[in-house]
Amino acid sequence: PEPSQLYHCDTLARPHPGCRKMGTPFVDPGDLNTTQLLFVTVIYATVLYQASGLISGGSELLMLVPSVAALVGSIVLPILGAVPDGMMVLFSGVGPNAQETVAVGVGALAGSTVMLLTFPWFICIVYGRVPIKDRKPDFASKGSVGCCDGGISYQSTIKSNCKLMILTTVLYFIIQLPASHLEMAGASTKQQSKGEHMPALVGLIACVVAFVGYLAYCVWDATEDKQLAQVIKGIETKQIALVAALDFILRSSGSEKQESLTQKRQKDRLKAICKPFFRKYDQNKDKTLTVDELPPLMTDLGFPTSSHRVKAMFEKQDVNKDNVVNFDEFVDFLFGIMNDPIAMQTALAQSSSGLASPNVGEDEEEAEEEEEMPEDIASLPVSQQLYRVIFRSMWMMGLGTALVLVFSDPMVDCLSEWGSRLGASPFYISFVLAPFASNASELLSAYTYACKKTEKNITTSLSTLVGAACMNNTFVL
């Protein structure tokens, strides 16, 4: 072709591939042979993978910042992890050949969501599992686990987030139903485009509202978790008595509208605060309570400790009649006390002013790990550590996001070119290949947090995956 054809494409129905050289430093995939295209695709995928690793590492550092640690799994990682998918969708829908290349973005979106709920979830379970003891994961034992001898557990927030994720999938139908109807009716591309304008606008508004609503819910949920964590810390430091802890749960859940949801949330929170008290009353450390171990509990509740009252309370707690009270029976008993206004009023009025003293020893049921401070930062004065952690986290996540923004567009072009050369739809090419690069941050985070083998980190790992799926259903869509 003449030089004018390479750099001035205004008169062509379809711009010549060489015209891209005027506005981008990246070579056009159409100018490459198969070997060169493979090499360039691997380079772009590697850069996106490393960028996702920077995002993952930077977000992990934020776990050291108490004020935002609870938001890392549900907001920070999912939003930053959605940037590669979002950019692929965005860049695939612009340009002179958008009708063909948009299939790459949609394929990346669909493949990303499918991957998030399969492969990384499998990684989290395999690398986070611990031995099962008394039908529950024993996070204090972190040795090797057989194929069928281990498991994980997670906090109640995962269930509610999964319900939100399923709810956000409805947003796809806002555009998919009218689009499918027009396509089956044999409408042309222009007619389909015209008929989908209003559904697309409605879908855009619905996605924005759902995205903002999800962020607001995560912030609210993290605030509740912080309050609960402060109560548990007060219990473990002997500053909060049993009755005061029960009263906190009762008052903090008073705004819930649905009784069934209220009771479920109360019981989930009650289980969390009951563990140090149960360990205190379990004097022989056999993870059950006998009739001889109940008087301290009755004292903390302000009840008489005469022998017949102790026996009557024991029989009330021992639901399965095995002559011991296990943890679940202990929780159910306190749940009944908490939701009995007369019993709570009596307990608050008659309980001693002295504080309960839960005995949290080294044999704690869930040996939660502290997040490790990088060695070079740990050697600094305490006053400088938080500043350096935030600074390093910001530049890592910022650099990772910048690389994603720069390399997403050429990656889309490469995948589209592979579809053309293989005679396959670009949708399926990107559906299979793109998620391994775009979801690298979620893959790495799921593995990193799961390897720490604590319920807190398992919850963060799963929250990252569920949150990323919610981001795909709202922000990326």
CSV table of C-alpha atoms in Angstrom, one decimal, residues 351 354 359 371 374:
chain,number,residue,atom,x,y,z
A,351,SER,CA,-25.9,-10.1,88.2
A,354,GLY,CA,-17.8,-7.8,88.8
A,359,ASN,CA,-9.8,-17.6,80.2
A,371,GLU,CA,-1.1,-10.3,59.8
A,374,PRO,CA,7.0,-6.7,56.1
